[in-house]
Short mmCIF file of C-alpha atoms in Angstrom, two decimals:
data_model
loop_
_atom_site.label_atom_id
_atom_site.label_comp_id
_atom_site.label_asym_id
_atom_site.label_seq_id
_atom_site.Cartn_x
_atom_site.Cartn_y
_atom_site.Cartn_z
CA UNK I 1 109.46 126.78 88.81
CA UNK I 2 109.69 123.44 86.88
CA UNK I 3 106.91 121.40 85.99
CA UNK I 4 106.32 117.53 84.96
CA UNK I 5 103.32 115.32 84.45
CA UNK I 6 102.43 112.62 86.95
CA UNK I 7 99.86 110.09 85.53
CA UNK I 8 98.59 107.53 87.71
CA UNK I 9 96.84 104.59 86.14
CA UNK I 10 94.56 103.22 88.83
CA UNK I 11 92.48 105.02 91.42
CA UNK I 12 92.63 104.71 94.98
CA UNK I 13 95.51 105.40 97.84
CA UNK I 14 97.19 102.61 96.18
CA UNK I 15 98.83 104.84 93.72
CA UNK I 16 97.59 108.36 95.22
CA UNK I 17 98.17 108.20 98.98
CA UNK I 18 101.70 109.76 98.46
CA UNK I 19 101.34 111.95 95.53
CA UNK I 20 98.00 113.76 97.60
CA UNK I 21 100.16 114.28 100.72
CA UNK I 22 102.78 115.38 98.78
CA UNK I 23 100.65 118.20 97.47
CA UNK I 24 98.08 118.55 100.30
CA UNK I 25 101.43 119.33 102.54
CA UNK I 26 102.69 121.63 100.26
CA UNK I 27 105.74 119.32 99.22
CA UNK I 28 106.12 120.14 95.71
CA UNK I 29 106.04 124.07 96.19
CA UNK I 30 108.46 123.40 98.46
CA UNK I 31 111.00 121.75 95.94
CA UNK I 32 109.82 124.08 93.14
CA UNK I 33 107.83 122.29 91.12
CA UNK I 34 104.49 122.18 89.32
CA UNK I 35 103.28 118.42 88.89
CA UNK I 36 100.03 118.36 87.11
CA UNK I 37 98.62 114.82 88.00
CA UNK I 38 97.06 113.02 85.16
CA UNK I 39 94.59 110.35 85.22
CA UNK I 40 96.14 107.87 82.41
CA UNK I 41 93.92 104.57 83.23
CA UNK I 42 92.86 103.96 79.83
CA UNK I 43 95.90 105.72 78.39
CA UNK I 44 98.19 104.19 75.42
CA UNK I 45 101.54 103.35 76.72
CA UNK I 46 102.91 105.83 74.48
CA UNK I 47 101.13 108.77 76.00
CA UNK I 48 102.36 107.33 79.21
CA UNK I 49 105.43 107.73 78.73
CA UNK I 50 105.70 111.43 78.01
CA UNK I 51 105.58 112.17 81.42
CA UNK I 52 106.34 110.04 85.24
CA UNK I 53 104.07 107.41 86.10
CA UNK I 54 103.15 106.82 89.77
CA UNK I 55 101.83 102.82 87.99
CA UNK I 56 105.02 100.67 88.46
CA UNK I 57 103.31 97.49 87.81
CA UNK I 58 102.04 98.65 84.35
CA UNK I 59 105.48 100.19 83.44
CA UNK I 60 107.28 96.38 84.47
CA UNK I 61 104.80 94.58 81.95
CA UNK I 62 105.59 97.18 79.44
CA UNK I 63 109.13 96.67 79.86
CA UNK I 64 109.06 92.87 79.35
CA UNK I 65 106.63 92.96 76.67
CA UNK I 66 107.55 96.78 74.47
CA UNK I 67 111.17 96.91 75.46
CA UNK I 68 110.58 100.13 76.78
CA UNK I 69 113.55 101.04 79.52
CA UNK I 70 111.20 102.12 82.38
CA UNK I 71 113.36 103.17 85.24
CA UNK I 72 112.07 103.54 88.86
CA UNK I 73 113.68 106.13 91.32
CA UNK I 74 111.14 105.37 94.18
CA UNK I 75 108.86 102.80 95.38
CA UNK I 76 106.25 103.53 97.89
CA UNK I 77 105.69 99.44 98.51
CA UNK I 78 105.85 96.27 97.77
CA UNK I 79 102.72 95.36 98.90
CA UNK I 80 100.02 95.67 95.85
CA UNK I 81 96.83 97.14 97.32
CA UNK I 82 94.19 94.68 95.60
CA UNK I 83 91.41 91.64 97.49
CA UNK I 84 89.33 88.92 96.74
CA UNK I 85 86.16 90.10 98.13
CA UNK I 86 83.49 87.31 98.16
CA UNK I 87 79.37 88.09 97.48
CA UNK I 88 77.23 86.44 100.75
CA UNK I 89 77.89 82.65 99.70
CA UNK I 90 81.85 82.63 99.24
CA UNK I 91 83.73 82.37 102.23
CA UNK I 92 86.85 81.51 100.96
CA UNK I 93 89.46 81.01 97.76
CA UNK I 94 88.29 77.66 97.56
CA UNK I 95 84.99 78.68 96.73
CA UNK I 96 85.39 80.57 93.98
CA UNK I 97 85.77 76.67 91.60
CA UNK I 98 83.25 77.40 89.36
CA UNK I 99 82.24 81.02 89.97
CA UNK I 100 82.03 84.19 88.07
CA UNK I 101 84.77 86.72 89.46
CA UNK I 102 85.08 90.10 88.16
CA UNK I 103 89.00 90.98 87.52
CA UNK I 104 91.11 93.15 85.56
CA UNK I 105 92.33 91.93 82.47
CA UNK I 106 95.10 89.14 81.97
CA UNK I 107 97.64 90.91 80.57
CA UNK I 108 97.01 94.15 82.56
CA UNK I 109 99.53 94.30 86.13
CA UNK I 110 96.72 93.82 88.60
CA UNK I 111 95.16 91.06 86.26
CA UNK I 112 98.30 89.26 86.47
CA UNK I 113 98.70 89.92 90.07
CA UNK I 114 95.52 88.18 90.63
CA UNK I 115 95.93 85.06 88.25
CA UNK I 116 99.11 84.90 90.29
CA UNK I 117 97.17 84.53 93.56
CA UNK I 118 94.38 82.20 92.53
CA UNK I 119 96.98 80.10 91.22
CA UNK I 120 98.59 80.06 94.89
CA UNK I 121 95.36 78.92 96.30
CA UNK I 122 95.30 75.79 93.58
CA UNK I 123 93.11 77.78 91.32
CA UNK I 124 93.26 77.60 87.45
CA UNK I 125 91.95 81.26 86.17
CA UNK I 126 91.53 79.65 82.55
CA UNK I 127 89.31 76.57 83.92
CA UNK I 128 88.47 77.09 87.19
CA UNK I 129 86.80 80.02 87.59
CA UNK I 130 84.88 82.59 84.96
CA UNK I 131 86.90 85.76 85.20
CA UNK I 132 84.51 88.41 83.92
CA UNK I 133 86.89 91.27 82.76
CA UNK I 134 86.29 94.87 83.20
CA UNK I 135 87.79 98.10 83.23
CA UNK I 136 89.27 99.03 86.41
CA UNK I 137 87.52 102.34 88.36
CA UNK I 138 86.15 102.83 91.55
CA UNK I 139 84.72 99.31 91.78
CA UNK I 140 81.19 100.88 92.55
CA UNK I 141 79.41 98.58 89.85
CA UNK I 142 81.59 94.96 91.25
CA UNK I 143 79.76 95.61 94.56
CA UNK I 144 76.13 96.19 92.76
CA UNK I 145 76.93 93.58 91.25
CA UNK I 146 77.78 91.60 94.07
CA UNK I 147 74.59 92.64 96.01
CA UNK I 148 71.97 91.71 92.95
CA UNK I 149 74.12 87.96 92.09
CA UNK I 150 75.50 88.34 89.01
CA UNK I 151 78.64 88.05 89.92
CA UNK I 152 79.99 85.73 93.10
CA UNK I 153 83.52 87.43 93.98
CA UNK I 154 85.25 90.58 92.84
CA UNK I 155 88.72 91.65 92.70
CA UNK I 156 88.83 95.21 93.96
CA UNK I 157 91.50 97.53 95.01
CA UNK I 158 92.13 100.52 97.48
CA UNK I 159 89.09 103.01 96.41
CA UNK I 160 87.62 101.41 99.38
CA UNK I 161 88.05 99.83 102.96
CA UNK I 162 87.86 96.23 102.17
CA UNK I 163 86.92 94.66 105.29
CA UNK I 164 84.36 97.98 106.09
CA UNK I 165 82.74 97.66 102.96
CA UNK I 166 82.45 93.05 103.66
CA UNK I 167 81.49 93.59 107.22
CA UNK I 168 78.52 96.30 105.91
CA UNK I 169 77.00 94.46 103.04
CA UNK I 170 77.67 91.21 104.34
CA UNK I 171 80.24 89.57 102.05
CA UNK I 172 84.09 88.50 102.38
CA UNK I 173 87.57 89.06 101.83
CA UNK I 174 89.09 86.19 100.71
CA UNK I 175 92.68 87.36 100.17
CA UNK I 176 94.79 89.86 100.39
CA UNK I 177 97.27 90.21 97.25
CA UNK I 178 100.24 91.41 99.64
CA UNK I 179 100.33 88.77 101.72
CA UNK I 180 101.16 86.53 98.62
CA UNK I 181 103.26 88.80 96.23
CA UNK I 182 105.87 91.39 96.69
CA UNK I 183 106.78 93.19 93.97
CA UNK I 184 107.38 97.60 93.79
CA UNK I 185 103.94 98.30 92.09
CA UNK I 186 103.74 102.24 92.72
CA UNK I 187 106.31 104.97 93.37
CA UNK I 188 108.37 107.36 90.62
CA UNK I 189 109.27 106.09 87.11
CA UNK I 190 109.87 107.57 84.06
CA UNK I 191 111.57 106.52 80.66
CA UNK I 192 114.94 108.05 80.14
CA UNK I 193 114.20 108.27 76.43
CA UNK I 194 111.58 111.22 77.06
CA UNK I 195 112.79 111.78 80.49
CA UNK I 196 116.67 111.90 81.58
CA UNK I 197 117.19 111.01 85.18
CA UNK I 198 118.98 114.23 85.82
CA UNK I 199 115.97 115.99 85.00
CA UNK I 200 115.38 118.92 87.55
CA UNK I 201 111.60 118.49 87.48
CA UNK I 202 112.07 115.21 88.16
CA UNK I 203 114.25 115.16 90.62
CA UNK I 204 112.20 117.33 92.51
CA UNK I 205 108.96 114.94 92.08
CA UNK I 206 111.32 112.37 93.84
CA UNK I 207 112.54 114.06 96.63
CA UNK I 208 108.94 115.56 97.19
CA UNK I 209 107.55 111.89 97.16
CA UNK I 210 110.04 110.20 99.42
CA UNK I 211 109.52 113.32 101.87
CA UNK I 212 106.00 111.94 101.91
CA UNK I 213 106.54 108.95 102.75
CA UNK I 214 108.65 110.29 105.81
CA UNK I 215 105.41 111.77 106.70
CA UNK I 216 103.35 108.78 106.45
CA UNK I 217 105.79 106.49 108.31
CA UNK I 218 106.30 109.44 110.97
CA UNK I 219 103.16 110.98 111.45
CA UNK I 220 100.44 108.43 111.95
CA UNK I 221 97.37 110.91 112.72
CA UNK I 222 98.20 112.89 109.64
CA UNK I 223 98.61 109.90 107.67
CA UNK I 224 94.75 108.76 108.79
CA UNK I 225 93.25 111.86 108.48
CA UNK I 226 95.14 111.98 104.61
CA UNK I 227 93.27 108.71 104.42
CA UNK I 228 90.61 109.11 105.80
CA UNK I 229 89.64 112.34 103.27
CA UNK I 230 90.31 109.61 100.71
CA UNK I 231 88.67 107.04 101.39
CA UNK I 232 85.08 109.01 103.49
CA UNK I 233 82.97 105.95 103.17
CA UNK I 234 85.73 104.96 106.37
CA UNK I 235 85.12 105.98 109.93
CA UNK I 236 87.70 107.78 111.83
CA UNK I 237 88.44 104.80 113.44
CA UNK I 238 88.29 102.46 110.29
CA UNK I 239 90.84 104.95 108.58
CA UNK I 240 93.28 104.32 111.68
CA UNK I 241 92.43 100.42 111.72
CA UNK I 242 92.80 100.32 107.17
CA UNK I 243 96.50 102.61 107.87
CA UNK I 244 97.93 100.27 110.95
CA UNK I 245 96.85 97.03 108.90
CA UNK I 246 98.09 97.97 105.56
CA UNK I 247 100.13 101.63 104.98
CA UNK I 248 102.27 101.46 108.55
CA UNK I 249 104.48 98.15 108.01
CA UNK I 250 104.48 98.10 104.80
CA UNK I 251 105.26 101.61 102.97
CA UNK I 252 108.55 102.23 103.05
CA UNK I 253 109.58 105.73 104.69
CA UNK I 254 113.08 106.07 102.16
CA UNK I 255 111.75 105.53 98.88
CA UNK I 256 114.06 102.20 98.58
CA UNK I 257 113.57 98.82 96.75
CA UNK I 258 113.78 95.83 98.20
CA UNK I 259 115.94 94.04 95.24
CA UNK I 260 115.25 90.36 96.24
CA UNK I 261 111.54 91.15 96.47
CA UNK I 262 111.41 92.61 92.78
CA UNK I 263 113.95 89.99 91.71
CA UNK I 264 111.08 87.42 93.06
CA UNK I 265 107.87 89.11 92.15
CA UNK I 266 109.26 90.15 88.35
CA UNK I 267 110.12 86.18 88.42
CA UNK I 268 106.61 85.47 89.05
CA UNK I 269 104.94 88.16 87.08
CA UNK I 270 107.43 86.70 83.95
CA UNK I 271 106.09 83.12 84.21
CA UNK I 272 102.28 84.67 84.07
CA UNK I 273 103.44 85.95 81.51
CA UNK I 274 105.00 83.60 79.62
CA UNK I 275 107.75 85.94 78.70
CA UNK I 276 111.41 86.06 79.61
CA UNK I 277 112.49 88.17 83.19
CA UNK I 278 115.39 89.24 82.19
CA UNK I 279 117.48 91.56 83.01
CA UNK I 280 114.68 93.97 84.31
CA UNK I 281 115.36 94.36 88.05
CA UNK I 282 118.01 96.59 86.08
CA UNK I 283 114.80 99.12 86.19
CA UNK I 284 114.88 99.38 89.86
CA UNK I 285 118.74 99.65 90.33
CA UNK I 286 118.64 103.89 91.14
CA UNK I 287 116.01 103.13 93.65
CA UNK I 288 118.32 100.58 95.06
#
């Protein structure tokens, strides 16, 4: 049996839906593979790279910025998994001039992701708001936060239900980061300096991967129930509701990359960063 490491670097079904049906369906067995998954959140890029990465987004920025040739053989979406959610007295984007929003870093993918959005809403991240960085988890401590007022808005991703979790504890989501960017943020890549595309091992991640995203796009009631073990602060009914609003139209069932979509989101993530695109929708060309 081959084997390969598969490091995700952000929790939630965001980056583990397909990976945990993959294995909870018995989809790498069946290709003949071992994947040990690998929790690389706080990981060097360097130690990334010795294995695939399920964290597109990350891999992109370190393309532009390191040079390194990430190269992406599947994409799950191109709908990045990450809200505004607002504390009791923000109702809206427009609320958050002048208030304290905890956020991933600037230079991190979802931390440009969300300076991207505020900046579609006519915010200024730099002068507008005071982004209060912190290390991304399971965003627990934002919604502590949120209850006792020291912070006004967070900027959470898919380790919870956003609308459950606002309708319970009485806040808001303000915006949806997929309804404003496109851009392949989680699938399959690896760079072909450590890993050659040919690779058996990985070859086998990748067809075990797409054949999961069959699954989710085929099967709906095994794709909530997948969910809903995930994500158990989530009734039955809020799994089914959370899948239908944000999995269903938008993962793709193939594995393929919509080109223009990358072409525009790697666009927008270059001007963030101040940096020049390219030629790096080149990294998504075997997906393609």
């Amino acid at each position: 049996m081959h084997s390969i490491d598969l490091t995700y670097v952000g929790s939630g079904i965001h980056e583990e839906l397909i990976a945990h049906v993959a294995d909870q369906e018995g989809y790498f067995e069946d290709e003949g593979v071992h994947v040990s998954m690998r929790d690389g959140a706080v990981w060097k890029t360097e130690r990334v790279r010795g294995g695939a990465t399920i964290g597109l987004g990350r891999a992109l920025l370190s393309r532009m910025t390191d040079g390194i040739q990430w190269t992406v053989l599947t994409a799950n979406t191109h709908r990045p998994l990450f809200w505004f959610l607002g504390g009791s007295e923000v109702k809206s984007m427009e609320d958050l001039r002048g208030r304290r929003v905890a956020v991933h870093g600037a230079r991190t993918a979802p931390g440009v992701f969300a300076r991207i959005v505020m900046r579609k809403h006519g915010l200024d991240p730099d002068r507008d708001v005071q982004c209060v960085e912190r290390i991304p988890g399971d965003y627990q401590m934002d919604l502590r936060r949120l209850r006792e007022g020291s912070i006004d808005a967070a900027y959470v991703g898919s380790t919870l239900g956003p609308e459950q979790v606002a309708q319970e504890e009485g806040f808001s989501v303000l915006s949806w980061v997929g309804d404003h960017l496109q851009i392949p943020t989680v699938g399959i890549a690896v760079d072909p300096a450590r890993i050659p595309l040919d690779d058996p091992a990985l070859q086998a991640l990748v067809r075990a991967n797409k054949r999961a995203l069959q699954t989710i796009a085929e099967q709906p009631t095994l794709a909530v129930k997948h969910i809903a073990s995930m994500l158990n602060r989530l009734t039955s009914a809020e799994a089914e509701q959370h899948y239908e609003r944000y999995i269903r139209p938008y993962f793709t069932s193939d594995g393929r990359v919509d080109l223009k979509a990358a072409q525009q989101g790697v666009a927008a993530v270059a001007a963030e960063l101040g940096v020049p695109a390219g030629n790096v929708e080149q990294m998504y060309l075997p997906a393609a």
